[in-house]
Structure formats: C-alpha cells, structure tokens
CSV table of N, CA, C and O in Angstrom, one decimal:
chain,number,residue,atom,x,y,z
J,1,UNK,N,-3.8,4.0,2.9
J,1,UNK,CA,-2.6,3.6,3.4
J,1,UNK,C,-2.8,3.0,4.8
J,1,UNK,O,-3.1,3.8,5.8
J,2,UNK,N,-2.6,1.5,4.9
J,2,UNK,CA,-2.7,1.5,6.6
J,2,UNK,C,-1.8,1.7,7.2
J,2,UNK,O,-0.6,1.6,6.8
J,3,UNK,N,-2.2,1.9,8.4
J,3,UNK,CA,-1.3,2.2,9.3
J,3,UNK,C,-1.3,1.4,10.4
J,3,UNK,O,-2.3,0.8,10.5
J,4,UNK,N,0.1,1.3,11.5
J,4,UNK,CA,0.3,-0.1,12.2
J,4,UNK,C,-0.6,0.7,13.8
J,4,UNK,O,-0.1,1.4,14.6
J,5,UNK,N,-1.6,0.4,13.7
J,5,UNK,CA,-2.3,0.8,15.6
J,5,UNK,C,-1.9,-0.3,16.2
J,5,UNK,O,-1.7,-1.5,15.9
J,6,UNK,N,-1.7,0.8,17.3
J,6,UNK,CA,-1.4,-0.1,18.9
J,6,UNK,C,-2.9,0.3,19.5
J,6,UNK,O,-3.7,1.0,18.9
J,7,UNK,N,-3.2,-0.4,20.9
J,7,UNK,CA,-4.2,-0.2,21.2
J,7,UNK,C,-3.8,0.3,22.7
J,7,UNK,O,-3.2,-0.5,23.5
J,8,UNK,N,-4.0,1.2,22.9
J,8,UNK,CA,-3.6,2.4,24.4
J,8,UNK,C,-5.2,1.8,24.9
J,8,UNK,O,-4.8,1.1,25.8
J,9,UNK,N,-6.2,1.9,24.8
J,9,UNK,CA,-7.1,1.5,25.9
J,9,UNK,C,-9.0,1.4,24.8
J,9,UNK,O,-9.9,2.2,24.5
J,10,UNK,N,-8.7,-0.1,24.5
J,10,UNK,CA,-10.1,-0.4,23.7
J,10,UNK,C,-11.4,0.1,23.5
J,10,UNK,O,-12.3,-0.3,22.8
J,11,UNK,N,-11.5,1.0,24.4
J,11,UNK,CA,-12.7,1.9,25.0
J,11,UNK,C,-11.9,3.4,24.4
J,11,UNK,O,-12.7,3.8,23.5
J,12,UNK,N,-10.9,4.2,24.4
J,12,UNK,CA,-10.8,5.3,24.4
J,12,UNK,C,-9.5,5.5,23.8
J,12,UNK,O,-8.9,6.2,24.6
J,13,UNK,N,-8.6,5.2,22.8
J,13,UNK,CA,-7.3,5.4,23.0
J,13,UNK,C,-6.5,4.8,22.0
J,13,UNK,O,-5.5,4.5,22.5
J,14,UNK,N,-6.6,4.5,20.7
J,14,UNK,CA,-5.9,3.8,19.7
J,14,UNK,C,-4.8,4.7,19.1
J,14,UNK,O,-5.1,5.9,18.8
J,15,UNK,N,-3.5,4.3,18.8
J,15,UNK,CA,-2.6,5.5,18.3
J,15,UNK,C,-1.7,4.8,17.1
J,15,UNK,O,-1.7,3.6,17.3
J,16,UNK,N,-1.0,5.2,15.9
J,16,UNK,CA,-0.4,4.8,15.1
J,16,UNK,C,1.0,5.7,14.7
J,16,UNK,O,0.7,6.9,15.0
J,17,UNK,N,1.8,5.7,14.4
J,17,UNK,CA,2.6,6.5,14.2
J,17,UNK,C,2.6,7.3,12.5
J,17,UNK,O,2.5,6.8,11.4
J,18,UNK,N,2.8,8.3,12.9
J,18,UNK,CA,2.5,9.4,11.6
J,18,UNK,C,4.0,9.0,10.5
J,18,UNK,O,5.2,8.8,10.8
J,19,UNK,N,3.1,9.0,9.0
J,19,UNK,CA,4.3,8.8,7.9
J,19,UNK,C,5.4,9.6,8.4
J,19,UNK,O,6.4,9.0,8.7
J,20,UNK,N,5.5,10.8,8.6
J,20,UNK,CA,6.5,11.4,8.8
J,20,UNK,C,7.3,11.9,10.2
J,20,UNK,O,8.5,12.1,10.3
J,21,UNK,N,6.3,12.0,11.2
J,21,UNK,CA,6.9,11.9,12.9
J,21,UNK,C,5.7,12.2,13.7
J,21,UNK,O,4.6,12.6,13.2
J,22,UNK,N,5.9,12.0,14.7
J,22,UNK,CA,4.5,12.2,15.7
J,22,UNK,C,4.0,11.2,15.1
J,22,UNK,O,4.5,10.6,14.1
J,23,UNK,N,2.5,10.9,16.2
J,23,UNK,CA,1.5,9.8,16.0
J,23,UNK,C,0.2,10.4,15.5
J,23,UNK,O,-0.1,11.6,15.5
J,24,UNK,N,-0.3,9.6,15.1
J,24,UNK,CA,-1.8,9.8,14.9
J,24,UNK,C,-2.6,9.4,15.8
J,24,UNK,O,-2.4,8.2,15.9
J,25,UNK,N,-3.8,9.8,16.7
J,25,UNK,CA,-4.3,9.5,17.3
J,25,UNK,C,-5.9,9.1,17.5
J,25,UNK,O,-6.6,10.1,17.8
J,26,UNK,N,-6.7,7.8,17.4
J,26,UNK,CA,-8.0,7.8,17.7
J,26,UNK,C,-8.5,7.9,18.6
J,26,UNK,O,-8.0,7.0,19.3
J,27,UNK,N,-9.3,8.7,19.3
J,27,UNK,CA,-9.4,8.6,20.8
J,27,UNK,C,-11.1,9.1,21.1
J,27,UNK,O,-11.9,9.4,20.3
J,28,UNK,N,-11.3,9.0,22.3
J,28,UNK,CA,-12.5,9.4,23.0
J,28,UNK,C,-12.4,9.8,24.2
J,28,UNK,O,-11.6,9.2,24.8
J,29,UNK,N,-13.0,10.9,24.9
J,29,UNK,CA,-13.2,12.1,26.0
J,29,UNK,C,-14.5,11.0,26.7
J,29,UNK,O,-15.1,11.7,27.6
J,30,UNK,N,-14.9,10.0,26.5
J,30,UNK,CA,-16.1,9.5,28.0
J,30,UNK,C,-16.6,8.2,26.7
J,30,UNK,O,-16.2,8.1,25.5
J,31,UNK,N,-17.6,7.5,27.5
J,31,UNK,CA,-17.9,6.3,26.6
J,31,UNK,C,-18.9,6.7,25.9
J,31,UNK,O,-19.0,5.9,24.9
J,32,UNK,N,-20.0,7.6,25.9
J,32,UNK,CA,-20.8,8.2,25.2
J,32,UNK,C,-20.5,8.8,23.9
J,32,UNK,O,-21.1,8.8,22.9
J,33,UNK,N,-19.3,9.5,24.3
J,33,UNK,CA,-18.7,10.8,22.8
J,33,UNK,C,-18.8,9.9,21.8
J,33,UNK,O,-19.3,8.8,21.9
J,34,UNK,N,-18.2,10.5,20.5
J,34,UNK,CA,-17.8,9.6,19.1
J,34,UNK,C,-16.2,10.2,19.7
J,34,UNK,O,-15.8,11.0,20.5
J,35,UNK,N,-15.9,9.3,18.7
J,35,UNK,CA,-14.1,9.3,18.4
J,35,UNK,C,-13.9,10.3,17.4
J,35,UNK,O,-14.5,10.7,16.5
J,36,UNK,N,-12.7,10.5,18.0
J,36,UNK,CA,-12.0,11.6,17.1
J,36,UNK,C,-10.9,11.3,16.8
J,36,UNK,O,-10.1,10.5,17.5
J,37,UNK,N,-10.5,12.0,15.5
J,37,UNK,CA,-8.9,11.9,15.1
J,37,UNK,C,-8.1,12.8,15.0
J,37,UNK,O,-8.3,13.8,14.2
J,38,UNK,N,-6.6,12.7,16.2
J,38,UNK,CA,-5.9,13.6,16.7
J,38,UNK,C,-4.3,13.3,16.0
J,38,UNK,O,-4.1,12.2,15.6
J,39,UNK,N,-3.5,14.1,15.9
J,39,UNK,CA,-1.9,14.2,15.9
J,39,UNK,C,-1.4,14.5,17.3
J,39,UNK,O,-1.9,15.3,18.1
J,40,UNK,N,-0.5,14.0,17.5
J,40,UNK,CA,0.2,14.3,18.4
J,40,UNK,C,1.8,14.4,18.1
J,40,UNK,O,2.3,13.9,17.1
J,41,UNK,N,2.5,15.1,19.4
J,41,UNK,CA,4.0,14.5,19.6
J,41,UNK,C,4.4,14.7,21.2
J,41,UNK,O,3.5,15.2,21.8
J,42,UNK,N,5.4,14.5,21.9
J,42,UNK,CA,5.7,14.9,23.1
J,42,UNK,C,4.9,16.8,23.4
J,42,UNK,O,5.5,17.8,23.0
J,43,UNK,N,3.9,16.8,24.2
J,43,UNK,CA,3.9,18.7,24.6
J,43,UNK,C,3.0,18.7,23.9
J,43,UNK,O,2.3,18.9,24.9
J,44,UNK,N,2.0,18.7,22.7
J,44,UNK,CA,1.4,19.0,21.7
J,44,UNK,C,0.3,18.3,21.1
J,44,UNK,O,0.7,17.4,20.4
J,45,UNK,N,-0.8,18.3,21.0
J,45,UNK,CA,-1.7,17.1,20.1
J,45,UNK,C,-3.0,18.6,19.6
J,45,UNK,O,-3.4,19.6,20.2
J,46,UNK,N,-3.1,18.1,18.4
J,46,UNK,CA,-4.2,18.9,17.5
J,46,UNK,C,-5.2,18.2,16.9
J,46,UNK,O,-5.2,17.0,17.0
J,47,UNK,N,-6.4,19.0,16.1
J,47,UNK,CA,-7.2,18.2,15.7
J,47,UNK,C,-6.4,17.6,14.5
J,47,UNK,O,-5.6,18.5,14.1
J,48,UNK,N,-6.3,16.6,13.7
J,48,UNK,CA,-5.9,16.2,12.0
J,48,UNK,C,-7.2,16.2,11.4
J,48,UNK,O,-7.2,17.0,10.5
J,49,UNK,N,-8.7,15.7,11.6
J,49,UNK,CA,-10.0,16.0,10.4
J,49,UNK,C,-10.9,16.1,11.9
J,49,UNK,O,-10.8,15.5,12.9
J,50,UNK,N,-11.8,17.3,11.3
J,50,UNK,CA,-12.9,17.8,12.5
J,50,UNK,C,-13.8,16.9,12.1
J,50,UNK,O,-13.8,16.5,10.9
J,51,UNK,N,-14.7,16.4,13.0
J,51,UNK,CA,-15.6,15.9,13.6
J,51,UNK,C,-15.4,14.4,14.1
J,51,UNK,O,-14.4,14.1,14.6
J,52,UNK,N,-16.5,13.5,14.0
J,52,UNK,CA,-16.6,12.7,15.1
J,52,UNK,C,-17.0,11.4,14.2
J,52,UNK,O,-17.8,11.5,13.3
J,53,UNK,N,-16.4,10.0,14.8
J,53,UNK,CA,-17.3,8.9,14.4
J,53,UNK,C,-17.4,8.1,15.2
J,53,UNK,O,-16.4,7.9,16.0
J,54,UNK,N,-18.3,7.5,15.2
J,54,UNK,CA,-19.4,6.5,15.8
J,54,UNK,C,-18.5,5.3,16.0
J,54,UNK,O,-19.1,4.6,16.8
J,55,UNK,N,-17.7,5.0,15.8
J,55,UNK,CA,-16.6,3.8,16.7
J,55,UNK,C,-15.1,4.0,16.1
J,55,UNK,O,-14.7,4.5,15.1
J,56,UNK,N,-14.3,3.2,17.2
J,56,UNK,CA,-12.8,3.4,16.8
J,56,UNK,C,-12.2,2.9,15.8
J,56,UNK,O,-11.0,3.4,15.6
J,57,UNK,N,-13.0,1.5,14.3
J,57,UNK,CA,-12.7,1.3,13.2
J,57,UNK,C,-13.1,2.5,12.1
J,57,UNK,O,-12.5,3.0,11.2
J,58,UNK,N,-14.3,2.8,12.7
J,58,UNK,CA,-14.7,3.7,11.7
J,58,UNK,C,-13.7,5.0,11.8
J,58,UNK,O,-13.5,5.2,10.6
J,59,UNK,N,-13.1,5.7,12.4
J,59,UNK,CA,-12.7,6.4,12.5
J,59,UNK,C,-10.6,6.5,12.1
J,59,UNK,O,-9.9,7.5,11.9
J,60,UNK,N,-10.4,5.5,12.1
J,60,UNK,CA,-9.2,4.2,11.9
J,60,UNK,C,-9.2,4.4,10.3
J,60,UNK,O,-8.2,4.7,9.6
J,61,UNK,N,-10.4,4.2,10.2
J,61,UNK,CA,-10.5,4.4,8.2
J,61,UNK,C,-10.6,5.4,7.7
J,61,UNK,O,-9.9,5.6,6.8
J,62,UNK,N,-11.5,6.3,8.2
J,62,UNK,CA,-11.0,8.2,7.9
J,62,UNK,C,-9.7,8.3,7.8
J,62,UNK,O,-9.0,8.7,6.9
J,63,UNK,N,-9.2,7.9,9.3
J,63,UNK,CA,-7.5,8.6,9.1
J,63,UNK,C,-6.3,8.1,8.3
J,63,UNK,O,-5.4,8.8,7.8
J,64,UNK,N,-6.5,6.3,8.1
J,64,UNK,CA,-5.9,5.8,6.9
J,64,UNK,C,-6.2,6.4,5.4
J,64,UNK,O,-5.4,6.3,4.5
J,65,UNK,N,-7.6,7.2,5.2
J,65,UNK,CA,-8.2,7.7,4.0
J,65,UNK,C,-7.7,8.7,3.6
J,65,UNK,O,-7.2,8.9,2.5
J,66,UNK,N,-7.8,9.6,4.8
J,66,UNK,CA,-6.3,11.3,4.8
J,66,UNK,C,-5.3,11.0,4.5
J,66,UNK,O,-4.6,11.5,3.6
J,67,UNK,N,-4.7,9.9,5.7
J,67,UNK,CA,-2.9,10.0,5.1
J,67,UNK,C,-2.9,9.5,3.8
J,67,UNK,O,-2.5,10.3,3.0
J,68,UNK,N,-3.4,8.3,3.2
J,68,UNK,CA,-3.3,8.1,2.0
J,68,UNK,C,-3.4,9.4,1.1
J,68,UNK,O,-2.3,9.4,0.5
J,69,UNK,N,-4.0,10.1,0.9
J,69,UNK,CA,-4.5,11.3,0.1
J,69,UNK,C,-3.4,12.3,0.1
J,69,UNK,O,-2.7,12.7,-0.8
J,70,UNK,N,-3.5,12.7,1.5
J,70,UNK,CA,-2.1,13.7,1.6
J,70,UNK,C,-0.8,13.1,1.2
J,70,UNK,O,0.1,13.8,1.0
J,71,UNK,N,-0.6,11.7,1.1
J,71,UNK,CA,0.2,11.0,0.5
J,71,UNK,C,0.6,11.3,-0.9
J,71,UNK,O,1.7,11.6,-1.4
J,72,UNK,N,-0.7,11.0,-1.4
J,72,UNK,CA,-0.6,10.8,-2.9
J,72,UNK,C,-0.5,12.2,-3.6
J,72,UNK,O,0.0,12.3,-4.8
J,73,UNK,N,-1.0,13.5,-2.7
J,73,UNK,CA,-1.2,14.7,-2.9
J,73,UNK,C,0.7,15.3,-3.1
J,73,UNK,O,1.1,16.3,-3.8
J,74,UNK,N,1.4,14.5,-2.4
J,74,UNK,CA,2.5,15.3,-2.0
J,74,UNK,C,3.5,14.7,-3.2
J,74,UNK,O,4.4,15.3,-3.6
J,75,UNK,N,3.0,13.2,-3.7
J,75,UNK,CA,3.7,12.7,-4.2
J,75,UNK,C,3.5,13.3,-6.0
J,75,UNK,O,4.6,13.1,-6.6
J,76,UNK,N,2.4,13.9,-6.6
J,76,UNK,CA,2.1,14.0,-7.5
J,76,UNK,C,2.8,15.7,-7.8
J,76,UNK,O,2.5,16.2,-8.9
C-alpha cells in the first residue's frame, strides 16, 4: 500500500500519514544509525516494526509492506 511521504528532513525525518489517524514515521537519531519505523500522534510516538534499515527508501518499503498486510489482515 503506498503511502503519500512528506520529507521533514532528507537526512533524518520522512513521515506519511497512518490509514487510520496518526502518522507513520521514518526517521534517524544521528547520521551513522539505520532508520527506523515509528507511529506517532500529538504527545506520543512508538515503535510500529523493531529494528533498523540501512536507508530511508529501504525502510519506506517495510512500512508500506506492514500497512498493506495489516490491511489485508483486517479486511479478510
């Protein structure tokens, strides 16, 4: 399922808004780390899939791969 990213900061910070509320978040803690994929909403952000990837597409595609799934999961 893609999803529409904005780009908060090309180095650290890509965000999309979640099928249902809150955003989804790709992000990075320094330029060395891997990226991670977060939820958020105002007050609040969690992990959505543990661990880490090696650039902000790659990680873009995990989280389009989840929502899809939990998508299809919910729909069936």
């Amino acid at each position: 399922m893609p999803l529409n990213w904005e780009c908060l900061d090309p180095d650290y910070c890509h965000r999309a808004p979640a099928p249902l509320f809150g955003n989804i978040r790709v992000e990075r803690h320094g330029s060395t780390r891997g990226w991670s994929i977060n939820w958020s909403v105002p007050g609040y952000s969690a992990s959505l899939i543990a661990g880490e990837w090696p650039d902000a597409e790659a990680a873009k595609r995990a989280a389009e791969t989840h929502v899809a799934s939990v998508c299809a999961a919910q729909a069936a």
